[in-house]
């Protein structure tokens, strides 16, 4: 019985004008565009310099800062107050003030200090700007306190960090949306009635829906990983087998999620809006765009009930660190639970009679 | 009709279909019935033979039987040339005949037809009734709802419902005698006049 249902679903998918395009175009476009849009590197920070010392050394330091590529020198001011008003006028983001005797103190004591004032209206620009600035200055022995060493992503490349997460996001969207639209579409056309009046068991019918989307998900995953490799030179440090194993469970979760929504909706619009509502929350609370550790505590607790969170973590760990089964099995167990819950829900919500 | 087919859950009353209870044994009922909905409901994006194969498979017919019955069905319907056409491209009358043939593909005890001849011309309607007679001759009970009283004349037993209740249930001949008329239309009008509900 399942064989005939699968045959039907695959034929319908292949004849559909939309789904095959979706499988190829979406991953390529998203992987090409999103890592740039979701780039948290900050460049072109406007820097105002107040130099009271006016020595060759301070001039050289200023040049070094500008040549780092992160800063634009807006202007040099003669007083801190003037520089501050340039921040108020939104001309500059950061003020760097060299005090009088800065160079002499550096020569005699071996260290010296500067003042950095930051406009933190845009916290990212302010925070990252001042830390870039202090790391450049610390190389010159100015107020050196902490030395940061970055493992795993030494160039702070957000692309390396974002791409594995975006692959997860792609699988979520495609598996979630495409399956959410499926049963409800049969409801709208009326074909579901012809199925409901046959003795086909609910589980078999849902399995007949799940397996095709699962297959689509694997194709999508493979295309995405190839794109990540060709465009960003990014290849998982860890095992491909682990990625596919996790993806297998993960796709079951979101197909179950979509089928549940499809079973409770009566129109495609309703299904899309419901799926959209949940997927946005899942995406924002996944740690994909913003680190979970900087969320408020209640929001951090919410992320524990979010399957996206676990797979994003797993993908980053496998891609960047090469983590193996020993580190990942707890996430696997949790994902299995999610798969059971969502598909149980789908089974419960899909009714053959009303 | 939807309650009898197990598509809706009844709120009260008692009914058995093919010997099974409509409350607890709907899945057993479904094995022994065929159903053709008012709204055309085969898959438009599957070919004619693929639709036959799908429903044959769902009802658990063996592979060879599906192939044989598909050939036979297409021959009876004169659809052999359209075997590989998408169902969506067929005219409505053909779709309905195909839909009916698929509903009785698995030799059910009873087949339910929900206003099967809506929206087609009289010639096609006549042909459709020939298919119904063929099925009845094979021993399949055919349960039809209709708004056309001339179609009611074709039936062996007619029930007329008013305000959701069965007001008459007999052969067309007996009903016409009881209402002292020579056509089913008058029987219907006499009963329908008593209706209190607006719709």
Short mmCIF file of C-alpha atoms in Angstrom, two decimals:
data_model
loop_
_atom_site.label_atom_id
_atom_site.label_comp_id
_atom_site.label_asym_id
_atom_site.label_seq_id
_atom_site.Cartn_x
_atom_site.Cartn_y
_atom_site.Cartn_z
CA UNK A 1 0.00 0.00 0.00
CA UNK A 2 2.82 2.35 0.99
CA UNK A 3 4.55 1.64 -2.29
CA UNK A 4 1.60 3.00 -4.29
CA UNK A 5 1.30 6.09 -2.11
CA UNK A 6 5.01 6.84 -2.48
CA UNK A 7 4.77 6.38 -6.22
CA UNK A 8 1.96 8.92 -6.28
CA UNK A 9 3.78 11.49 -4.12
CA UNK A 10 7.01 11.32 -6.09
CA UNK A 11 5.19 11.63 -9.40
CA UNK A 12 3.28 14.63 -8.09
CA UNK A 13 6.44 16.29 -6.81
CA UNK A 14 8.27 15.79 -10.08
CA UNK A 15 5.30 17.11 -12.08
CA UNK A 16 4.93 20.08 -9.77
CA UNK A 17 6.41 23.17 -11.37
CA UNK A 18 7.45 24.72 -8.08
CA UNK A 19 9.09 22.17 -5.79
CA UNK A 20 12.01 21.11 -8.04
CA UNK A 21 12.91 24.76 -8.55
CA UNK A 22 12.66 25.35 -4.84
CA UNK A 23 15.10 22.55 -4.13
CA UNK A 24 17.78 23.96 -6.38
CA UNK A 25 17.35 27.71 -6.31
CA UNK A 26 16.65 28.31 -2.64
CA UNK A 27 19.84 26.80 -1.22
CA UNK A 28 22.07 28.45 -3.78
CA UNK A 29 20.58 31.92 -3.37
CA UNK A 30 20.37 31.73 0.40
CA UNK A 31 23.90 30.46 0.79
CA UNK A 32 25.22 33.15 -1.53
CA UNK A 33 23.34 36.03 0.05
CA UNK A 34 22.70 35.29 3.71
CA UNK A 35 26.29 34.91 4.97
CA UNK A 36 26.97 38.44 3.76
CA UNK A 37 23.77 39.94 5.15
CA UNK A 38 24.15 38.16 8.47
CA UNK A 39 27.74 39.32 8.76
CA UNK A 40 28.51 40.72 12.16
CA UNK A 41 31.96 41.96 11.30
CA UNK A 42 31.95 45.70 11.64
CA UNK A 43 33.79 47.82 9.14
CA UNK A 44 33.93 51.53 8.33
CA UNK A 45 33.78 52.68 11.92
CA UNK A 46 34.09 56.45 12.00
CA UNK A 47 36.93 57.44 14.27
CA UNK A 48 37.63 60.88 15.70
CA UNK A 49 41.14 61.43 17.04
CA UNK A 50 42.09 63.99 19.68
CA UNK A 51 45.84 64.15 19.84
CA UNK A 52 47.20 66.30 22.68
CA UNK A 53 50.66 64.80 22.42
CA UNK A 54 51.34 65.42 18.75
CA UNK A 55 54.48 63.30 18.37
CA UNK A 56 55.65 61.17 15.52
CA UNK A 57 54.72 58.12 17.55
CA UNK A 58 51.05 59.09 18.01
CA UNK A 59 50.84 59.93 14.33
CA UNK A 60 52.24 56.52 13.43
CA UNK A 61 49.73 54.83 15.78
CA UNK A 62 46.84 56.68 14.17
CA UNK A 63 47.99 55.60 10.74
CA UNK A 64 48.29 52.03 11.92
CA UNK A 65 44.72 52.09 13.20
CA UNK A 66 43.37 53.48 9.95
CA UNK A 67 45.34 51.00 7.88
CA UNK A 68 43.75 48.11 9.79
CA UNK A 69 40.80 48.59 7.46
CA UNK A 70 38.16 48.80 10.15
CA UNK A 71 38.24 52.55 10.73
CA UNK A 72 37.69 55.74 8.78
CA UNK A 73 39.32 58.83 10.19
CA UNK A 74 36.58 61.47 10.25
CA UNK A 75 38.63 64.30 11.60
CA UNK A 76 41.25 65.31 14.13
CA UNK A 77 39.95 67.54 16.87
CA UNK A 78 41.83 69.77 19.23
CA UNK A 79 39.63 69.09 22.24
CA UNK A 80 37.68 66.19 23.63
CA UNK A 81 34.55 68.29 23.77
CA UNK A 82 34.65 69.02 20.05
CA UNK A 83 35.18 65.34 19.33
CA UNK A 84 32.26 64.45 21.55
CA UNK A 85 29.98 66.82 19.70
CA UNK A 86 30.96 65.09 16.47
CA UNK A 87 29.61 61.89 18.02
CA UNK A 88 26.41 63.72 18.91
CA UNK A 89 26.15 64.90 15.32
CA UNK A 90 26.55 61.25 14.25
CA UNK A 91 29.69 62.08 12.33
CA UNK A 92 31.91 59.75 14.34
CA UNK A 93 31.33 56.55 16.31
CA UNK A 94 34.43 56.44 18.47
CA UNK A 95 36.77 59.01 19.97
CA UNK A 96 40.40 58.16 20.63
CA UNK A 97 42.24 60.63 22.83
CA UNK A 98 46.03 60.59 23.27
CA UNK A 99 46.88 62.50 26.49
CA UNK A 100 49.76 64.93 26.81
CA UNK A 101 53.07 63.17 27.56
CA UNK A 102 51.68 59.93 26.11
CA UNK A 103 54.85 59.17 24.18
CA UNK A 104 57.23 60.15 26.96
CA UNK A 105 55.42 57.93 29.47
CA UNK A 106 55.56 55.06 27.02
CA UNK A 107 59.30 55.50 26.65
CA UNK A 108 60.06 55.79 30.38
CA UNK A 109 57.53 53.43 32.00
CA UNK A 110 57.22 51.06 29.05
CA UNK A 111 53.44 51.52 29.00
CA UNK A 112 50.91 54.26 28.63
CA UNK A 113 47.17 54.75 28.32
CA UNK A 114 44.65 56.36 26.03
CA UNK A 115 40.98 57.26 26.34
CA UNK A 116 38.45 55.53 24.14
CA UNK A 117 34.92 56.94 24.13
CA UNK A 118 32.27 55.06 22.22
CA UNK A 119 28.81 55.79 20.94
CA UNK A 120 26.91 52.67 21.89
CA UNK A 121 23.58 53.56 20.33
CA UNK A 122 24.52 50.82 17.92
CA UNK A 123 25.98 48.45 20.47
CA UNK A 124 27.62 46.23 17.90
CA UNK A 125 29.55 49.03 16.23
CA UNK A 126 30.50 50.53 19.59
CA UNK A 127 31.43 47.32 21.33
CA UNK A 128 33.32 45.69 18.49
CA UNK A 129 34.90 49.01 17.50
CA UNK A 130 36.37 49.65 20.90
CA UNK A 131 37.62 46.08 21.19
CA UNK A 132 39.25 46.23 17.74
CA UNK A 133 40.84 49.49 18.79
CA UNK A 134 42.18 48.14 22.08
CA UNK A 135 43.55 45.05 20.40
CA UNK A 136 45.45 47.16 17.88
CA UNK A 137 46.79 49.40 20.65
CA UNK A 138 47.67 46.52 22.93
CA UNK A 139 50.10 45.29 20.30
CA UNK A 140 51.96 48.54 20.97
CA UNK A 141 52.10 47.81 24.68
CA UNK A 142 49.45 50.29 25.54
CA UNK A 143 47.33 49.14 28.48
CA UNK A 144 47.90 45.53 27.65
CA UNK A 145 45.87 43.50 30.04
CA UNK A 146 44.33 40.49 28.31
CA UNK A 147 45.58 38.59 25.36
CA UNK A 148 42.84 36.80 23.44
CA UNK A 149 43.58 33.76 21.37
CA UNK A 150 40.87 32.46 19.08
CA UNK A 151 40.65 28.79 18.38
CA UNK A 152 38.61 27.12 15.64
CA UNK A 153 37.71 30.26 13.76
CA UNK A 154 40.97 32.17 13.99
CA UNK A 155 40.09 34.86 11.50
CA UNK A 156 36.79 35.59 13.21
CA UNK A 157 35.18 34.71 9.93
CA UNK A 158 31.45 35.04 10.29
CA UNK A 159 31.01 33.13 7.08
CA UNK A 160 32.55 30.02 8.57
CA UNK A 161 30.27 30.47 11.52
CA UNK A 162 27.11 31.31 9.60
CA UNK A 163 27.23 28.86 6.70
CA UNK A 164 26.67 25.64 8.71
CA UNK A 165 23.83 27.38 10.55
CA UNK A 166 22.26 28.58 7.33
CA UNK A 167 22.29 25.05 5.96
CA UNK A 168 20.23 24.04 9.00
CA UNK A 169 17.90 26.95 8.42
CA UNK A 170 17.40 25.90 4.79
CA UNK A 171 16.48 22.34 5.75
CA UNK A 172 14.06 23.70 8.34
CA UNK A 173 12.32 26.02 5.93
CA UNK A 174 12.03 23.62 3.05
CA UNK A 175 10.99 20.59 5.10
CA UNK A 176 8.66 22.67 7.26
CA UNK A 177 6.93 24.71 4.58
CA UNK A 178 6.68 22.17 1.80
CA UNK A 179 5.17 19.57 4.10
CA UNK A 180 2.89 22.13 5.78
CA UNK A 181 1.39 22.89 2.39
CA UNK A 182 0.91 19.31 1.34
CA UNK A 183 -2.05 17.72 3.13
CA UNK A 184 -3.94 20.98 3.28
CA UNK A 185 -3.59 21.26 -0.49
CA UNK A 186 -5.27 17.88 -0.87
CA UNK A 187 -7.99 19.18 1.45
CA UNK A 188 -8.53 22.23 -0.75
CA UNK A 189 -8.69 20.21 -3.96
CA UNK A 190 -10.88 17.57 -2.33
CA UNK A 191 -8.72 14.54 -3.08
CA UNK A 192 -8.16 13.90 0.62
CA UNK A 193 -11.79 12.83 0.87
CA UNK A 194 -11.25 10.07 -1.65
CA UNK A 195 -8.28 8.88 0.43
CA UNK A 196 -10.15 9.16 3.73
CA UNK A 197 -12.93 6.95 2.48
CA UNK A 198 -10.46 4.15 1.73
CA UNK A 199 -9.16 1.77 4.40
CA UNK A 200 -5.63 3.25 4.24
CA UNK A 201 -4.30 3.59 7.83
CA UNK A 202 -3.34 7.08 9.01
CA UNK A 203 0.23 6.06 9.78
CA UNK A 204 0.81 4.66 6.30
CA UNK A 205 -0.67 7.74 4.68
CA UNK A 206 1.56 10.06 6.75
CA UNK A 207 4.60 7.88 6.08
CA UNK A 208 3.79 8.18 2.39
CA UNK A 209 4.02 11.96 2.84
CA UNK A 210 7.05 11.93 5.10
CA UNK A 211 9.42 9.82 3.02
CA UNK A 212 9.33 12.05 -0.10
CA UNK A 213 10.07 15.21 1.92
CA UNK A 214 12.80 13.37 3.72
CA UNK A 215 14.39 12.52 0.39
CA UNK A 216 14.05 16.12 -0.80
CA UNK A 217 15.77 17.23 2.39
CA UNK A 218 18.77 15.01 1.72
CA UNK A 219 19.11 16.31 -1.81
CA UNK A 220 18.91 19.85 -0.47
CA UNK A 221 21.52 19.14 2.21
CA UNK A 222 23.90 17.70 -0.36
CA UNK A 223 23.48 20.65 -2.72
CA UNK A 224 23.98 23.09 0.15
CA UNK A 225 27.17 21.40 1.29
CA UNK A 226 28.53 21.40 -2.23
CA UNK A 227 27.74 25.12 -2.57
CA UNK A 228 29.41 25.82 0.79
CA UNK A 229 32.47 23.95 -0.37
CA UNK A 230 32.70 25.52 -3.84
CA UNK A 231 31.92 29.09 -2.81
CA UNK A 232 33.39 29.33 0.69
CA UNK A 233 35.88 26.48 0.61
CA UNK A 234 34.11 25.19 3.68
CA UNK A 235 34.18 21.45 4.23
CA UNK A 236 33.29 19.77 7.50
CA UNK A 237 36.29 18.97 9.68
CA UNK A 238 34.26 16.17 11.25
CA UNK A 239 32.52 13.23 9.64
CA UNK A 240 29.99 13.53 6.84
CA UNK A 241 28.26 10.43 8.16
CA UNK A 242 27.40 12.23 11.40
CA UNK A 243 25.96 15.18 9.51
CA UNK A 244 23.73 12.93 7.42
CA UNK A 245 22.69 10.91 10.44
CA UNK A 246 21.60 14.03 12.34
CA UNK A 247 20.00 15.52 9.24
CA UNK A 248 17.97 12.32 8.83
CA UNK A 249 16.41 12.70 12.25
CA UNK A 250 16.11 16.46 11.91
CA UNK A 251 14.17 16.20 8.64
CA UNK A 252 11.76 13.77 10.26
CA UNK A 253 11.15 16.38 12.98
CA UNK A 254 10.29 19.19 10.62
CA UNK A 255 8.30 17.07 8.23
CA UNK A 256 6.25 15.97 11.24
CA UNK A 257 5.93 19.62 12.24
CA UNK A 258 4.71 20.61 8.77
CA UNK A 259 2.31 17.69 8.52
CA UNK A 260 0.83 18.58 11.91
CA UNK A 261 0.16 22.12 10.76
CA UNK A 262 -1.20 20.82 7.51
CA UNK A 263 -3.56 18.48 9.35
CA UNK A 264 -5.04 21.21 11.55
CA UNK A 265 -5.30 23.91 8.86
CA UNK A 266 -8.17 24.15 6.44
CA UNK A 267 -6.59 26.45 3.84
CA UNK A 268 -3.07 26.84 2.46
CA UNK A 269 -2.91 30.47 3.68
CA UNK A 270 -3.68 29.37 7.19
CA UNK A 271 -1.02 26.67 7.02
CA UNK A 272 1.63 29.07 5.71
CA UNK A 273 0.94 31.72 8.33
CA UNK A 274 0.99 29.17 11.14
CA UNK A 275 4.22 27.61 9.89
CA UNK A 276 5.75 31.07 9.45
CA UNK A 277 4.88 32.04 13.01
CA UNK A 278 6.62 29.02 14.48
CA UNK A 279 9.58 29.01 12.12
CA UNK A 280 10.42 32.65 12.91
CA UNK A 281 10.42 31.88 16.63
CA UNK A 282 12.46 28.75 16.06
CA UNK A 283 14.98 30.68 13.95
CA UNK A 284 15.38 33.59 16.35
CA UNK A 285 15.71 31.35 19.39
CA UNK A 286 18.15 28.97 17.74
CA UNK A 287 21.40 30.81 18.27
CA UNK A 288 21.73 31.04 14.52
CA UNK A 289 21.85 34.83 14.36
CA UNK A 290 22.52 35.81 17.96
CA UNK A 291 24.43 33.87 20.60
CA UNK A 292 22.18 32.01 23.04
CA UNK A 293 24.47 32.97 25.90
CA UNK A 294 23.57 36.63 25.48
CA UNK A 295 19.83 36.04 25.62
CA UNK A 296 17.96 36.70 28.87
CA UNK A 297 17.64 33.62 31.06
CA UNK A 298 13.97 32.94 30.27
CA UNK A 299 14.72 33.05 26.58
CA UNK A 300 17.63 30.67 27.07
CA UNK A 301 15.22 28.22 28.69
CA UNK A 302 12.93 28.51 25.66
CA UNK A 303 15.76 27.50 23.36
CA UNK A 304 15.86 24.11 25.11
CA UNK A 305 12.52 23.33 23.46
CA UNK A 306 13.75 24.31 20.05
CA UNK A 307 15.05 21.53 17.80
CA UNK A 308 16.75 24.07 15.51
CA UNK A 309 19.07 25.06 18.34
CA UNK A 310 20.47 21.55 18.70
CA UNK A 311 21.10 20.97 15.04
CA UNK A 312 22.71 24.41 14.58
CA UNK A 313 25.08 23.56 17.42
CA UNK A 314 25.82 20.13 16.02
CA UNK A 315 26.49 21.46 12.51
CA UNK A 316 28.87 24.14 13.79
CA UNK A 317 30.67 21.65 16.00
CA UNK A 318 31.07 19.12 13.20
CA UNK A 319 31.94 21.71 10.56
CA UNK A 320 34.40 23.82 12.56
CA UNK A 321 35.70 21.62 15.38
CA UNK A 322 35.24 18.16 13.93
CA UNK A 323 33.34 16.96 17.00
CA UNK A 324 32.55 13.28 17.08
CA UNK A 325 29.87 11.00 18.43
CA UNK A 326 31.14 11.26 22.03
CA UNK A 327 30.32 14.98 22.16
CA UNK A 328 27.16 14.82 20.12
CA UNK A 329 25.12 11.85 21.33
CA UNK A 330 23.09 13.86 23.90
CA UNK A 331 21.84 16.15 21.11
CA UNK A 332 20.99 13.08 19.07
CA UNK A 333 18.80 11.68 21.84
CA UNK A 334 17.03 15.02 22.23
CA UNK A 335 16.41 15.26 18.49
CA UNK A 336 14.97 11.74 18.49
CA UNK A 337 12.54 12.84 21.19
CA UNK A 338 11.48 15.84 19.12
CA UNK A 339 10.94 13.57 16.12
CA UNK A 340 8.70 11.30 18.19
CA UNK A 341 6.71 14.23 19.60
CA UNK A 342 6.11 16.08 16.33
CA UNK A 343 5.18 12.97 14.39
CA UNK A 344 2.99 11.74 17.22
CA UNK A 345 1.21 15.08 17.02
CA UNK A 346 0.78 14.73 13.27
CA UNK A 347 -0.74 11.29 13.76
CA UNK A 348 -3.04 12.65 16.45
CA UNK A 349 -4.13 15.72 14.50
CA UNK A 350 -4.77 14.06 11.17
CA UNK A 351 -8.30 12.73 11.28
CA UNK A 352 -9.95 10.62 8.65
CA UNK A 353 -13.40 11.72 9.78
CA UNK A 354 -14.83 14.99 11.05
CA UNK B 1 -24.06 9.86 3.21
CA UNK B 2 -20.82 11.17 4.74
CA UNK B 3 -21.76 9.47 8.00
CA UNK B 4 -22.45 6.18 6.25
CA UNK B 5 -19.04 6.34 4.57
CA UNK B 6 -17.26 7.07 7.83
CA UNK B 7 -16.24 10.61 6.81
CA UNK B 8 -18.38 12.28 9.49
CA UNK B 9 -19.08 11.08 12.98
CA UNK B 10 -22.85 10.70 13.64
CA UNK B 11 -24.30 12.59 16.61
CA UNK B 12 -27.19 10.25 17.23
CA UNK B 13 -29.11 7.32 15.74
CA UNK B 14 -28.03 3.92 14.59
CA UNK B 15 -26.80 2.61 11.27
CA UNK B 16 -24.99 -0.35 9.79
CA UNK B 17 -23.21 -0.43 6.46
CA UNK B 18 -22.24 -3.76 4.89
CA UNK B 19 -22.89 -5.27 8.31
CA UNK B 20 -20.62 -2.90 10.24
CA UNK B 21 -21.47 -0.24 12.78
CA UNK B 22 -20.97 3.39 11.69
CA UNK B 23 -19.64 4.41 15.12
CA UNK B 24 -16.90 1.89 15.85
CA UNK B 25 -16.23 0.02 12.67
CA UNK B 26 -15.71 2.78 10.13
CA UNK B 27 -12.36 1.38 8.96
CA UNK B 28 -14.02 -1.99 8.28
CA UNK B 29 -16.83 -0.27 6.43
CA UNK B 30 -14.26 1.49 4.25
CA UNK B 31 -12.90 -1.83 3.01
CA UNK B 32 -16.29 -2.79 1.62
CA UNK B 33 -17.58 0.42 0.10
CA UNK B 34 -16.81 2.68 -2.80
CA UNK B 35 -17.41 6.42 -2.74
CA UNK B 36 -17.63 9.07 -5.38
CA UNK B 37 -17.82 12.58 -4.07
CA UNK B 38 -19.84 15.42 -5.50
CA UNK B 39 -16.64 17.32 -6.00
CA UNK B 40 -14.45 15.53 -8.51
CA UNK B 41 -11.65 14.00 -6.47
CA UNK B 42 -9.22 11.94 -8.47
CA UNK B 43 -5.70 13.33 -8.82
CA UNK B 44 -5.60 15.82 -11.69
CA UNK B 45 -1.82 15.66 -11.87
CA UNK B 46 -1.71 11.89 -12.28
CA UNK B 47 -2.35 10.08 -15.55
CA UNK B 48 -5.51 8.02 -16.07
CA UNK B 49 -3.77 4.68 -15.54
CA UNK B 50 -1.84 6.05 -12.54
CA UNK B 51 -5.06 6.99 -10.77
CA UNK B 52 -6.46 3.51 -11.37
CA UNK B 53 -3.22 1.95 -10.14
CA UNK B 54 -3.10 4.13 -7.02
CA UNK B 55 -6.59 3.25 -5.83
CA UNK B 56 -6.18 -0.39 -6.81
CA UNK B 57 -3.03 -0.43 -4.70
CA UNK B 58 -4.66 1.30 -1.76
CA UNK B 59 -7.44 -1.31 -1.69
CA UNK B 60 -4.80 -4.01 -1.73
CA UNK B 61 -5.49 -5.57 -5.13
CA UNK B 62 -2.67 -7.82 -6.38
CA UNK B 63 -0.39 -6.32 -9.03
CA UNK B 64 -1.58 -8.47 -11.93
CA UNK B 65 -5.21 -7.83 -11.06
CA UNK B 66 -4.60 -4.07 -11.11
CA UNK B 67 -3.13 -4.35 -14.62
CA UNK B 68 -5.99 -6.52 -15.89
CA UNK B 69 -8.69 -4.37 -14.37
CA UNK B 70 -7.10 -1.18 -15.70
CA UNK B 71 -7.19 -2.58 -19.25
CA UNK B 72 -10.78 -3.74 -18.85
CA UNK B 73 -11.91 -0.46 -17.33
CA UNK B 74 -10.31 1.64 -20.06
CA UNK B 75 -11.91 -0.55 -22.70
CA UNK B 76 -15.41 -0.25 -21.22
CA UNK B 77 -15.06 3.51 -20.91
CA UNK B 78 -13.52 3.84 -24.37
CA UNK B 79 -10.61 5.65 -22.76
CA UNK B 80 -7.81 3.52 -24.21
CA UNK B 81 -6.41 6.46 -26.17
CA UNK B 82 -6.38 8.60 -23.04
CA UNK B 83 -4.48 6.09 -20.94
CA UNK B 84 -1.48 8.40 -20.61
CA UNK B 85 -3.42 11.66 -20.43
CA UNK B 86 -3.39 13.61 -17.19
CA UNK B 87 -6.81 13.32 -15.57
CA UNK B 88 -6.95 17.10 -15.26
CA UNK B 89 -7.09 17.40 -19.05
CA UNK B 90 -10.24 15.23 -19.47
CA UNK B 91 -13.75 16.69 -19.92
CA UNK B 92 -15.99 16.57 -16.85
CA UNK B 93 -18.23 13.80 -18.15
CA UNK B 94 -15.26 11.47 -18.71
CA UNK B 95 -13.82 12.34 -15.34
CA UNK B 96 -17.06 11.34 -13.66
CA UNK B 97 -17.26 8.04 -15.49
CA UNK B 98 -13.63 7.32 -14.60
CA UNK B 99 -14.24 8.32 -11.01
CA UNK B 100 -17.20 5.94 -10.77
CA UNK B 101 -15.28 3.07 -12.34
CA UNK B 102 -12.45 3.58 -9.88
CA UNK B 103 -14.93 3.66 -6.98
CA UNK B 104 -16.07 0.12 -7.90
CA UNK B 105 -12.63 -1.15 -8.95
CA UNK B 106 -12.23 -3.26 -5.81
CA UNK B 107 -15.73 -4.86 -6.10
CA UNK B 108 -17.27 -3.20 -3.04
CA UNK B 109 -20.57 -4.42 -1.58
CA UNK B 110 -22.01 -0.96 -1.83
CA UNK B 111 -21.00 2.20 -3.63
CA UNK B 112 -22.07 5.70 -2.58
CA UNK B 113 -22.50 8.34 -5.27
CA UNK B 114 -22.98 11.89 -4.07
CA UNK B 115 -24.87 13.77 -6.80
CA UNK B 116 -22.74 12.11 -9.47
CA UNK B 117 -24.34 13.69 -12.53
CA UNK B 118 -24.25 17.38 -11.61
CA UNK B 119 -23.15 19.68 -14.41
CA UNK B 120 -23.15 17.25 -17.35
CA UNK B 121 -25.33 17.06 -20.45
CA UNK B 122 -28.32 14.65 -20.69
CA UNK B 123 -26.52 12.27 -23.06
CA UNK B 124 -23.58 11.86 -20.69
CA UNK B 125 -26.02 11.47 -17.80
CA UNK B 126 -27.79 8.67 -19.65
CA UNK B 127 -24.45 6.90 -20.25
CA UNK B 128 -23.55 7.32 -16.63
CA UNK B 129 -26.77 5.57 -15.62
CA UNK B 130 -25.90 2.70 -17.93
CA UNK B 131 -22.69 2.29 -15.93
CA UNK B 132 -24.73 2.30 -12.71
CA UNK B 133 -27.02 -0.43 -14.08
CA UNK B 134 -23.99 -2.50 -15.07
CA UNK B 135 -22.64 -2.24 -11.53
CA UNK B 136 -26.03 -3.15 -10.06
CA UNK B 137 -26.22 -6.19 -12.32
CA UNK B 138 -22.86 -7.31 -10.93
CA UNK B 139 -24.44 -7.32 -7.48
CA UNK B 140 -23.12 -4.00 -6.18
CA UNK B 141 -25.65 -1.95 -4.23
CA UNK B 142 -25.63 1.59 -5.63
CA UNK B 143 -26.61 4.41 -3.30
CA UNK B 144 -27.19 7.65 -5.20
CA UNK B 145 -28.26 11.11 -4.08
CA UNK B 146 -29.77 13.35 -6.71
CA UNK B 147 -31.84 16.46 -7.28
CA UNK B 148 -33.14 15.24 -10.62
CA UNK B 149 -36.51 13.52 -10.18
CA UNK B 150 -36.27 11.81 -13.56
CA UNK B 151 -33.18 10.06 -12.19
CA UNK B 152 -35.22 8.94 -9.21
CA UNK B 153 -37.43 7.00 -11.63
CA UNK B 154 -34.40 4.88 -12.59
CA UNK B 155 -33.95 3.62 -9.02
CA UNK B 156 -35.32 0.48 -7.41
CA UNK B 157 -36.01 2.17 -4.11
CA UNK B 158 -36.34 5.89 -3.39
CA UNK B 159 -36.15 7.75 -0.13
CA UNK B 160 -37.11 11.40 0.05
CA UNK B 161 -35.72 13.45 2.90
CA UNK B 162 -37.42 16.58 4.20
CA UNK B 163 -35.75 18.69 6.89
CA UNK B 164 -33.21 15.94 7.52
CA UNK B 165 -35.83 13.21 8.05
CA UNK B 166 -36.84 10.37 5.76
CA UNK B 167 -40.44 11.16 4.76
CA UNK B 168 -40.88 8.45 2.13
CA UNK B 169 -39.12 5.17 1.37
CA UNK B 170 -40.46 2.81 -1.29
CA UNK B 171 -40.27 1.85 -4.95
CA UNK B 172 -41.06 4.66 -7.37
CA UNK B 173 -44.22 2.80 -8.47
CA UNK B 174 -45.60 2.48 -4.97
CA UNK B 175 -44.78 6.10 -4.16
CA UNK B 176 -46.56 7.31 -7.29
CA UNK B 177 -49.60 5.18 -6.38
CA UNK B 178 -49.65 6.50 -2.84
CA UNK B 179 -49.51 10.10 -4.02
CA UNK B 180 -51.91 9.44 -6.91
CA UNK B 181 -49.67 10.83 -9.60
CA UNK B 182 -47.73 9.56 -12.61
CA UNK B 183 -44.33 11.15 -11.95
CA UNK B 184 -41.80 11.41 -9.13
CA UNK B 185 -41.66 15.19 -9.43
CA UNK B 186 -45.17 15.51 -7.99
CA UNK B 187 -44.31 13.14 -5.14
CA UNK B 188 -41.34 15.31 -4.31
CA UNK B 189 -43.35 18.57 -4.41
CA UNK B 190 -46.07 17.13 -2.19
CA UNK B 191 -43.49 16.18 0.43
CA UNK B 192 -41.26 19.21 0.09
CA UNK B 193 -44.17 21.60 0.70
CA UNK B 194 -44.16 20.43 4.32
CA UNK B 195 -40.59 21.65 4.80
CA UNK B 196 -40.19 24.18 7.61
CA UNK B 197 -36.47 24.83 7.24
CA UNK B 198 -35.58 27.62 4.85
CA UNK B 199 -32.77 25.99 2.90
#
